[in-house]
XYZ file of C-alpha atoms in Angstrom:
656
model
C -53.433 31.424 -77.631
C -53.372 27.911 -79.136
C -57.190 27.618 -79.715
C -57.460 26.350 -83.144
C -60.045 28.571 -84.364
C -59.792 31.638 -82.122
C -61.355 34.572 -83.685
C -59.187 38.056 -84.179
C -61.047 40.491 -82.103
C -61.559 43.622 -84.197
C -62.356 46.952 -81.963
C -64.231 49.306 -84.447
C -64.600 52.788 -83.001
C -65.933 55.871 -84.157
C -65.416 59.389 -83.033
C -66.400 63.138 -82.952
C -66.562 64.727 -86.387
C -63.739 66.771 -87.445
C -61.972 68.087 -90.297
C -61.168 65.447 -92.551
C -57.776 65.578 -94.598
C -58.199 63.087 -97.302
C -55.587 63.816 -99.509
C -55.824 60.267 -101.402
C -56.078 59.781 -105.040
C -58.994 57.166 -104.289
C -62.744 57.152 -104.428
C -64.539 58.676 -101.593
C -64.537 56.233 -98.616
C -67.445 54.790 -96.922
C -65.908 55.547 -93.438
C -62.883 56.905 -91.993
C -61.099 56.188 -89.025
C -60.510 59.907 -87.637
C -58.156 58.610 -84.744
C -57.037 55.509 -83.278
C -54.765 55.768 -80.122
C -53.204 52.895 -77.966
C -51.085 52.881 -74.880
C -49.628 50.254 -73.009
C -48.244 50.784 -69.574
C -45.908 47.928 -68.126
C -46.183 47.741 -64.449
C -43.833 44.655 -63.881
C -43.130 41.340 -65.405
C -46.574 40.013 -64.956
C -48.818 43.206 -65.517
C -49.558 45.577 -68.180
C -52.341 47.886 -68.922
C -53.647 48.729 -72.315
C -55.859 51.638 -73.247
C -57.511 52.049 -76.545
C -59.597 54.775 -78.113
C -61.253 54.759 -81.564
C -62.999 57.486 -83.724
C -64.858 56.543 -86.824
C -66.899 58.785 -88.873
C -69.438 56.887 -91.048
C -70.115 58.713 -94.352
C -72.831 56.577 -95.771
C -74.586 53.453 -95.440
C -71.793 51.100 -96.701
C -69.548 52.131 -94.024
C -71.909 51.413 -91.000
C -70.109 48.157 -90.338
C -67.204 49.912 -88.712
C -69.792 50.314 -85.778
C -69.745 46.630 -84.979
C -67.635 46.294 -81.940
C -66.214 43.364 -80.021
C -63.607 43.031 -77.118
C -62.503 39.729 -75.627
C -61.499 38.902 -72.135
C -61.114 36.026 -69.735
C -60.805 35.414 -66.102
C -57.162 34.835 -65.807
C -54.809 36.740 -68.242
C -57.126 39.633 -69.547
C -59.707 41.751 -67.817
C -61.876 44.525 -69.141
C -61.727 47.451 -66.540
C -63.327 50.344 -68.501
C -65.680 50.134 -71.611
C -67.725 52.969 -73.134
C -69.054 54.088 -76.482
C -71.324 57.008 -77.654
C -72.698 58.214 -81.078
C -72.921 61.583 -82.412
C -74.614 63.602 -85.163
C -73.028 65.610 -87.795
C -73.160 68.706 -85.747
C -71.416 66.731 -82.912
C -74.550 66.461 -80.871
C -74.805 63.407 -78.492
C -77.215 61.071 -79.544
C -76.502 58.292 -77.001
C -73.673 56.805 -74.725
C -73.158 53.600 -73.497
C -71.697 52.199 -70.356
C -69.716 48.687 -69.940
C -73.151 47.299 -68.796
C -74.946 48.171 -71.832
C -72.747 45.822 -74.073
C -73.719 42.354 -74.816
C -71.729 39.607 -73.391
C -71.359 35.997 -74.692
C -69.012 32.990 -74.257
C -66.546 32.333 -77.225
C -67.936 29.711 -79.468
C -65.699 28.306 -82.305
C -68.599 26.035 -84.078
C -66.891 23.076 -82.613
C -65.966 21.558 -79.257
C -64.597 24.086 -77.152
C -63.912 24.212 -73.208
C -62.618 27.665 -72.084
C -63.466 30.903 -70.195
C -62.949 33.368 -72.875
C -65.885 35.624 -73.530
C -66.393 38.897 -75.299
C -68.290 41.977 -75.088
C -69.909 43.368 -78.026
C -72.328 46.119 -79.364
C -73.491 47.534 -82.932
C -73.975 51.383 -83.132
C -75.711 52.952 -86.030
C -77.728 56.126 -87.108
C -79.722 56.723 -89.830
C -78.569 60.281 -90.823
C -74.951 60.707 -92.537
C -72.435 61.526 -91.416
C -72.254 60.309 -87.936
C -69.459 59.779 -85.383
C -68.877 56.756 -83.003
C -66.361 56.714 -80.242
C -65.233 53.655 -78.402
C -62.845 53.555 -75.440
C -61.503 50.542 -73.922
C -59.099 49.618 -71.026
C -57.935 46.134 -70.109
C -55.564 44.735 -67.686
C -53.247 41.741 -68.712
C -51.646 39.143 -66.056
C -48.524 38.422 -68.356
C -45.835 40.011 -70.503
C -45.584 36.566 -72.410
C -47.464 38.642 -75.335
C -47.583 42.434 -75.905
C -49.972 43.789 -78.531
C -49.037 44.699 -81.949
C -50.112 48.224 -83.083
C -52.129 48.397 -86.430
C -52.980 51.868 -87.136
C -55.258 50.876 -89.834
C -58.120 48.590 -88.533
C -59.852 47.867 -91.808
C -57.996 47.876 -95.091
C -60.844 49.869 -97.152
C -61.120 52.584 -94.500
C -58.481 55.273 -94.473
C -56.750 56.360 -91.035
C -56.440 60.187 -90.354
C -54.043 59.695 -87.278
C -53.103 57.301 -85.139
C -50.654 56.919 -81.998
C -48.807 54.195 -80.261
C -47.346 54.642 -76.672
C -45.363 52.170 -75.067
C -44.077 52.885 -71.254
C -41.942 50.524 -69.507
C -39.561 50.553 -66.172
C -36.030 50.257 -67.051
C -35.788 46.945 -65.407
C -38.227 45.368 -68.105
C -36.403 46.213 -71.596
C -38.654 45.902 -74.767
C -37.540 45.367 -78.343
C -39.736 46.630 -81.180
C -40.074 45.548 -84.837
C -41.472 48.377 -87.293
C -42.863 47.385 -90.608
C -43.394 50.044 -93.013
C -44.568 49.028 -96.504
C -44.067 51.462 -99.338
C -47.282 52.813 -100.883
C -48.017 51.484 -104.335
C -48.682 55.039 -105.596
C -45.305 56.198 -104.479
C -43.230 53.249 -105.922
C -40.691 55.452 -107.430
C -39.712 57.196 -104.281
C -37.785 55.619 -101.205
C -39.594 54.258 -98.419
C -38.283 57.266 -96.255
C -39.706 59.911 -98.797
C -42.794 58.105 -99.358
C -43.656 57.882 -95.461
C -42.751 61.338 -94.796
C -44.861 62.718 -97.780
C -47.910 60.596 -97.036
C -47.688 58.840 -93.753
C -46.076 61.919 -91.856
C -44.507 59.160 -89.644
C -42.662 60.042 -86.308
C -41.251 58.051 -83.495
C -39.622 59.280 -80.397
C -38.217 57.675 -77.272
C -37.453 59.550 -74.174
C -36.481 58.841 -70.475
C -39.000 59.675 -67.850
C -38.496 60.250 -64.130
C -38.758 57.059 -61.560
C -36.689 55.061 -64.164
C -39.376 54.905 -66.852
C -38.810 54.418 -70.635
C -41.292 55.809 -72.927
C -41.632 55.128 -76.794
C -44.181 56.957 -79.142
C -45.332 56.302 -82.508
C -47.259 58.649 -84.550
C -48.611 58.447 -88.041
C -51.299 60.502 -89.981
C -53.019 60.034 -93.591
C -52.914 56.291 -94.223
C -55.035 55.955 -97.329
C -57.538 52.997 -97.926
C -56.045 50.030 -99.395
C -57.447 48.218 -102.402
C -58.788 44.703 -101.761
C -56.796 42.227 -104.281
C -56.270 38.665 -104.766
C -53.049 36.757 -103.758
C -51.792 39.307 -101.234
C -49.501 37.817 -98.760
C -49.356 38.880 -95.155
C -46.294 41.108 -95.544
C -48.378 43.248 -97.881
C -51.415 43.647 -95.858
C -50.597 46.593 -93.682
C -48.745 49.854 -94.602
C -47.500 50.081 -90.912
C -47.473 47.972 -88.011
C -45.261 47.863 -85.042
C -44.515 44.723 -83.050
C -43.541 44.877 -79.326
C -42.023 42.160 -77.077
C -40.654 42.089 -73.682
C -37.371 40.407 -73.093
C -38.417 39.514 -69.455
C -41.658 38.052 -68.452
C -43.615 35.862 -65.791
C -46.324 33.492 -66.787
C -48.193 30.928 -64.742
C -45.825 30.412 -61.718
C -42.687 31.069 -63.818
C -40.861 34.324 -62.875
C -38.113 36.365 -64.380
C -38.112 34.572 -67.848
C -35.462 36.052 -69.919
C -35.947 35.594 -73.678
C -33.081 36.792 -76.101
C -33.487 34.467 -78.958
C -35.643 31.651 -80.381
C -33.697 29.197 -78.476
C -34.834 30.896 -75.182
C -38.209 30.936 -76.123
C -38.321 27.256 -76.983
C -36.647 26.672 -73.546
C -39.391 28.289 -71.853
C -42.001 26.373 -73.674
C -40.177 23.141 -72.965
C -40.080 23.784 -69.255
C -43.814 24.826 -69.200
C -44.607 21.540 -70.674
C -42.028 19.404 -69.037
C -43.142 16.425 -66.831
C -46.467 15.915 -68.546
C -45.902 12.917 -70.502
C -46.969 10.181 -67.893
C -49.116 7.598 -69.403
C -49.882 4.354 -67.755
C -47.528 1.341 -67.958
C -50.467 -0.669 -69.528
C -50.719 1.892 -72.404
C -47.005 1.855 -72.927
C -46.926 -2.044 -73.176
C -50.027 -1.901 -75.572
C -48.215 0.581 -78.012
C -45.024 -1.628 -77.933
C -47.362 -4.670 -78.715
C -49.097 -3.073 -81.654
C -46.029 -2.048 -83.201
C -43.793 -5.202 -82.646
C -44.473 -6.505 -86.082
C -43.905 -3.214 -87.923
C -41.257 -3.653 -90.487
C -39.986 -0.016 -90.705
C -39.620 3.161 -88.596
C -42.545 4.863 -90.516
C -44.681 1.667 -90.153
C -44.375 2.048 -86.436
C -44.916 5.782 -86.568
C -48.068 5.375 -88.628
C -49.393 2.702 -86.172
C -49.182 4.974 -83.155
C -50.609 8.019 -85.176
C -53.639 5.928 -86.169
C -54.043 4.294 -82.681
C -54.111 8.008 -81.526
C -56.588 9.089 -84.020
C -58.952 6.111 -83.217
C -59.054 6.665 -79.473
C -59.002 10.640 -79.216
C -60.878 13.696 -80.381
C -60.115 17.410 -80.671
C -61.547 19.731 -78.035
C -60.181 23.379 -77.966
C -59.271 23.813 -73.985
C -58.666 27.420 -73.063
C -58.712 27.460 -69.157
C -56.204 29.572 -67.242
C -52.484 28.540 -67.983
C -53.927 26.029 -70.513
C -53.826 28.430 -73.235
C -50.038 27.615 -73.556
C -49.636 24.611 -71.155
C -50.543 21.285 -72.254
C -52.691 18.871 -70.178
C -50.999 15.766 -68.964
C -50.872 12.757 -71.394
C -52.650 10.531 -68.710
C -55.518 12.734 -68.867
C -55.781 12.409 -72.555
C -55.408 8.654 -72.037
C -58.224 8.910 -69.380
C -60.816 11.252 -71.073
C -60.141 10.566 -74.857
C -59.901 14.267 -75.708
C -57.623 17.199 -75.974
C -56.643 20.505 -77.904
C -53.859 20.695 -80.347
C -51.216 20.887 -77.446
C -52.520 17.816 -75.396
C -53.074 15.600 -78.700
C -49.362 16.446 -79.753
C -47.950 15.677 -76.408
C -49.960 12.713 -75.917
C -48.898 11.383 -79.324
C -45.149 12.352 -78.542
C -45.572 10.337 -75.588
C -46.595 7.188 -77.346
C -43.693 7.276 -79.658
C -41.393 7.854 -76.777
C -42.640 4.651 -75.315
C -41.358 2.552 -78.449
C -38.092 4.476 -78.537
C -38.886 7.244 -81.216
C -37.925 10.810 -80.646
C -40.489 13.481 -81.464
C -40.778 17.077 -80.781
C -43.672 19.380 -79.875
C -43.686 22.310 -82.594
C -45.123 25.680 -82.578
C -46.674 26.747 -86.054
C -49.174 29.036 -87.395
C -52.375 27.452 -88.227
C -54.646 29.023 -91.050
C -54.528 30.176 -94.780
C -51.108 30.555 -96.229
C -51.719 34.334 -97.119
C -52.315 35.084 -93.401
C -49.056 33.507 -91.988
C -47.317 36.308 -89.891
C -43.790 36.893 -90.725
C -41.279 35.230 -88.459
C -38.279 37.407 -87.807
C -35.171 35.540 -87.087
C -33.909 38.303 -84.680
C -37.305 39.124 -83.117
C -38.472 36.015 -81.061
C -42.160 36.472 -80.571
C -44.721 33.566 -79.809
C -47.404 35.948 -81.209
C -46.518 34.446 -84.486
C -48.062 30.859 -83.491
C -51.292 29.808 -82.636
C -51.408 26.014 -83.123
C -49.169 22.920 -82.393
C -48.073 19.916 -84.370
C -45.532 17.194 -83.989
C -42.112 16.900 -85.586
C -40.674 13.544 -85.911
C -37.182 13.392 -87.550
C -36.711 9.884 -89.203
C -33.482 8.006 -88.131
C -32.668 6.096 -91.096
C -33.578 9.131 -93.422
C -32.655 12.408 -93.957
C -36.228 13.436 -93.712
C -38.840 14.420 -91.243
C -42.511 13.542 -90.616
C -44.844 16.188 -89.529
C -48.184 14.996 -87.953
C -51.318 17.059 -87.357
C -52.717 15.357 -84.286
C -56.088 17.095 -84.197
C -57.362 15.294 -87.195
C -59.101 11.943 -86.898
C -58.637 10.898 -90.650
C -55.560 12.761 -91.906
C -52.700 10.691 -93.496
C -49.649 9.978 -91.255
C -47.035 12.532 -92.529
C -49.292 14.790 -94.178
C -49.804 18.717 -93.753
C -52.628 20.385 -95.511
C -52.615 23.832 -96.505
C -53.525 24.650 -93.052
C -49.803 24.258 -91.878
C -47.741 23.450 -94.846
C -44.785 25.489 -96.074
C -44.132 27.891 -93.097
C -41.660 28.511 -90.419
C -42.002 26.683 -87.142
C -40.394 26.549 -83.641
C -39.487 22.997 -82.697
C -39.350 22.601 -78.882
C -36.365 20.597 -77.864
C -34.522 19.760 -74.534
C -31.733 22.313 -75.842
C -34.296 25.036 -76.753
C -36.107 26.407 -79.701
C -34.874 25.544 -83.115
C -36.377 27.300 -86.469
C -37.453 25.101 -89.170
C -39.838 24.852 -92.101
C -42.650 22.609 -92.613
C -43.164 20.465 -95.847
C -43.991 22.046 -99.095
C -46.298 20.486 -101.719
C -45.160 21.422 -105.247
C -46.747 21.178 -108.951
C -45.640 17.617 -109.212
C -47.623 16.425 -106.209
C -50.608 18.785 -106.410
C -52.210 16.975 -109.166
C -55.808 16.756 -110.287
C -56.649 14.274 -113.319
C -60.161 13.612 -114.589
C -61.312 11.323 -117.345
C -64.983 11.180 -118.372
C -66.908 9.163 -120.798
C -69.929 11.392 -121.933
C -72.923 10.323 -124.217
C -74.714 12.982 -125.778
C -78.487 12.407 -126.315
C -80.667 13.587 -129.046
C -82.384 15.937 -127.203
C -78.956 17.501 -125.880
C -79.024 15.945 -122.309
C -75.754 14.123 -121.517
C -74.814 11.213 -119.223
C -71.282 11.177 -118.042
C -69.138 8.727 -116.111
C -66.463 10.652 -114.597
C -63.248 9.329 -112.844
C -61.341 11.836 -110.702
C -57.889 11.660 -109.156
C -57.107 14.393 -106.383
C -53.602 14.301 -104.767
C -52.122 16.408 -102.020
C -53.444 20.024 -102.000
C -55.860 19.147 -104.677
C -58.005 16.892 -102.250
C -59.015 20.369 -100.913
C -62.786 20.078 -99.930
C -63.131 16.460 -100.989
C -60.910 15.143 -97.999
C -63.606 16.081 -95.692
C -66.230 14.120 -97.396
C -64.832 10.417 -97.058
C -66.663 9.754 -93.934
C -69.732 11.605 -94.983
C -72.962 9.946 -96.157
C -73.695 9.557 -99.775
C -76.278 12.394 -99.376
C -73.749 14.679 -97.717
C -71.270 13.973 -100.348
C -73.742 14.859 -103.196
C -74.944 18.047 -101.343
C -71.107 19.290 -101.379
C -70.544 18.250 -104.889
C -74.034 20.076 -106.044
C -72.752 23.307 -104.561
C -69.074 22.820 -105.826
C -69.210 21.241 -109.341
C -69.502 24.207 -111.789
C -71.110 22.507 -114.613
C -73.313 25.469 -115.449
C -76.732 23.673 -116.125
C -79.053 21.645 -113.679
C -77.588 18.329 -113.308
C -78.323 15.131 -111.416
C -75.992 13.078 -109.489
C -76.937 9.280 -110.030
C -73.929 7.921 -108.044
C -70.868 9.072 -106.221
C -68.123 7.155 -104.676
C -64.765 8.178 -103.002
C -61.917 6.413 -101.940
C -58.894 7.868 -100.032
C -55.328 6.583 -100.540
C -53.616 6.986 -97.202
C -50.076 7.512 -98.484
C -47.716 10.115 -97.224
C -48.744 12.123 -100.174
C -52.499 11.340 -100.001
C -54.883 11.024 -102.873
C -58.705 10.739 -103.426
C -60.311 8.521 -106.265
C -63.602 9.780 -107.363
C -66.530 8.228 -109.366
C -69.390 10.275 -110.563
C -72.146 9.481 -112.646
C -74.338 12.355 -113.576
C -76.810 13.684 -115.915
C -77.118 17.062 -117.292
C -80.308 18.175 -118.891
C -79.968 20.074 -122.283
C -76.420 20.560 -122.019
C -75.926 20.784 -125.858
C -78.109 23.248 -127.518
C -79.802 22.167 -130.606
C -81.216 24.530 -133.369
C -82.539 23.187 -136.487
C -80.204 20.360 -137.687
C -77.174 21.799 -135.668
C -76.065 20.870 -132.134
C -73.597 23.066 -130.239
C -71.517 21.838 -127.506
C -69.180 23.404 -124.871
C -66.727 20.546 -124.458
C -65.402 22.194 -121.290
C -67.708 20.448 -118.908
C -65.773 20.471 -115.645
C -63.368 23.241 -115.425
C -64.520 26.925 -115.099
C -62.309 29.944 -114.658
C -63.926 32.242 -112.412
C -61.085 34.797 -111.600
C -62.227 37.496 -113.974
C -64.768 39.337 -111.838
C -65.623 42.600 -110.273
C -62.816 42.209 -107.639
C -60.198 41.211 -110.206
C -59.470 44.220 -112.550
C -56.648 45.434 -114.825
C -55.383 48.063 -112.520
C -53.442 46.291 -110.028
C -51.484 48.252 -107.279
C -49.932 45.292 -104.828
C -47.505 42.674 -105.721
C -48.916 39.300 -105.686
C -47.832 35.650 -104.574
C -48.895 32.076 -105.634
C -48.778 29.910 -102.666
C -48.445 25.983 -102.762
C -52.255 25.724 -103.320
C -51.560 27.423 -106.547
C -48.809 25.182 -107.602
C -50.544 22.656 -109.534
C -51.284 20.607 -112.692
C -54.924 20.177 -113.825
C -55.704 17.631 -116.605
C -59.262 16.923 -118.095
C -59.609 14.241 -120.640
C -63.325 13.983 -121.929
C -64.575 11.433 -124.446
C -67.799 12.688 -125.978
C -69.900 10.237 -128.123
C -72.373 11.940 -130.547
C -75.884 10.995 -131.351
C -76.151 8.950 -134.850
C -75.539 10.982 -138.117
C -73.911 14.066 -136.646
C -70.695 15.175 -138.516
C -68.357 18.009 -137.122
C -69.187 21.480 -138.835
C -66.800 23.784 -136.878
C -64.162 23.063 -134.278
C -62.226 25.685 -132.556
C -58.396 25.631 -133.042
C -56.081 24.185 -130.594
C -54.549 26.407 -128.297
C -51.279 26.869 -125.997
C -50.674 29.719 -123.649
C -47.308 29.697 -121.658
C -45.585 32.174 -119.562
C -43.776 32.548 -116.201
C -47.159 31.874 -114.459
C -47.796 28.671 -115.848
C -49.422 26.835 -118.846
C -52.816 26.374 -120.673
C -53.421 23.566 -123.164
C -56.392 22.801 -125.040
C -56.829 20.211 -127.783
C -60.071 19.067 -129.606
C -60.093 15.801 -131.785
C -62.705 14.170 -133.820
C -62.558 10.707 -134.744
C -65.421 8.046 -135.748
C -68.306 10.014 -134.020
C -66.447 10.785 -130.988
C -65.040 14.016 -129.719
C -62.006 13.963 -127.449
C -61.444 17.281 -125.526
C -58.129 17.624 -123.436
C -57.491 20.540 -121.118
C -54.532 21.059 -118.955
C -53.977 23.943 -116.714
C -50.910 24.583 -114.493
C -49.602 27.334 -112.439
C -46.201 28.111 -110.749
C -45.677 29.224 -107.207
C -43.839 32.295 -106.591
C -43.472 36.006 -105.799
C -44.517 38.312 -108.745
C -44.380 41.933 -109.226
C -47.414 44.326 -109.797
C -45.932 45.453 -113.198
C -46.489 41.791 -114.552
C -49.916 41.678 -113.493
C -51.390 42.613 -116.806
C -49.845 39.415 -118.446
C -51.723 37.259 -115.748
C -55.096 39.052 -116.208
C -54.852 38.577 -119.967
C -53.842 34.972 -119.510
C -57.048 34.422 -117.396
C -59.313 36.490 -119.944
C -57.965 34.259 -122.881
C -58.586 30.900 -120.902
C -62.091 32.088 -119.884
C -62.813 33.005 -123.458
C -61.144 29.427 -124.602
C -63.102 27.670 -122.118
C -66.435 28.886 -123.263
C -65.973 28.122 -126.979
C -68.101 25.747 -128.820
C -68.090 22.990 -131.386
C -70.786 22.831 -133.882
C -72.010 19.721 -135.267
C -74.424 19.220 -138.313
C -77.040 16.319 -138.573
C -76.531 14.847 -141.984
C -78.695 11.587 -142.097
């Protein structure tokens, strides 16, 4: 589970062509999920079977991607026992069928260091005449109830689902709990959620008692429309329907009859699972005490230990057997110099323990803020986590340091947008405690750039740019610090949106390793023919460095979802550019100063002319928050106006 970059397996399956009930006020889809059925049969606290079947109808070439299928498995907890596929033409005639051995089989790769036994089966089915139908069937056996699957009746957001069912069967001795998430349809916003699902979803749930002390739960849904792909959609708006299931009793890796009623119980299990694995040598304990002996403050001690850990270890994803949840011992990290997120966190915790500082292993979801699963307070579920960090409460301050232990260059106490501003489960001897990681606001997410720019007689410019990037505004540049100048230039060529061909003559980056870190950047660039010349006039777009790209084909005026700005969109960006003109040029036209201010943020643009020099000041800020769909038009118009103002030109005339 705690593989940092573990890819979500998507099983896409297409079935026999039947009658479609596409009662959606939308454009014709490229493919339709005619049916998706998932059944879970719990056998005991260590075993369950999951059967799945998908039927997709591909209507045109744009929908053929739904025929790409992957199914993961490993040697310990998840085995494939049945796998097949078939493809049929529009008349239902079988074109070809496939057995388990016909599927490709490869080891999982993250693109980085990885040690594990996780593999996946794959196949890609296509046909040249449309429509056609693809069917996939899959059965897997699982060897723990620690995690039970979540039912997502809509596999792809842009593919409607005609029908889907979810069945869970369990012995009465192994009670389950479920969490139903039903999101109101955008086109039924004036109705209640119940009216919407009955009119559109045709939602149904039943519970029944079977012979032999079995309990059976059945969920069914029909006619889920395709969803529109839009910016800034948080995870709680990604799916119209999903059902999470968990077992209150499970076994795992030698642990039997584990009972979890709440988050505290789940934390107790993880504490026991990793207990006794903080066993570094006495020499290392003494060494850590020695290097921190002269540290003046508690934070200085923590920083010294953290940087020592970074200098002696590297990240390697480890997913062997029980290692998916249980850390390797700290002594192995000491000996080998590597570990995964669990091992490096446990190792750092052990080093701090040697100097008398308590720290706590902490479960978190690592990834984009918009993908963070909802953590329901009355539904303890480890599936909402995929990563581990370290929580260090400060003894003399009412504050906490959070340590990302997998990075060799991150600043002590700083969390990037990979783990900031989200709920976590702190693992203590007393059990699990819910907390929230640090959030970075507009005052901290700062980007400030100043540039001295010389305009040459041919319209080319020479610019010296000083940039300051703090907190989440370091994004991208924080990975350049240890790169070569050529690698740094390559990234900047790809990410500086100047619009004209330009040359980077010099680049220098310096990182300030404060708790709120920052990067100072010095660039010297030349841009050929940046200013255009016509007769005795020179035309200049003064906005050299900041371009708004949000007005494009995927951002239109008709919004159907509410939207959310996270920490990364809570910032202040300021550019101050000083342009020196060639001799004898005077200003002929200057755009008016502009100010836009609303609940989303502010845009300010000012242009001054003095002694043959133009001063261009541009500031843009946005505010974190949830916003309703009906306010989207204001945001859209704001972006549209900013885009227009950013492109405006100053006109100069040459008067010898």
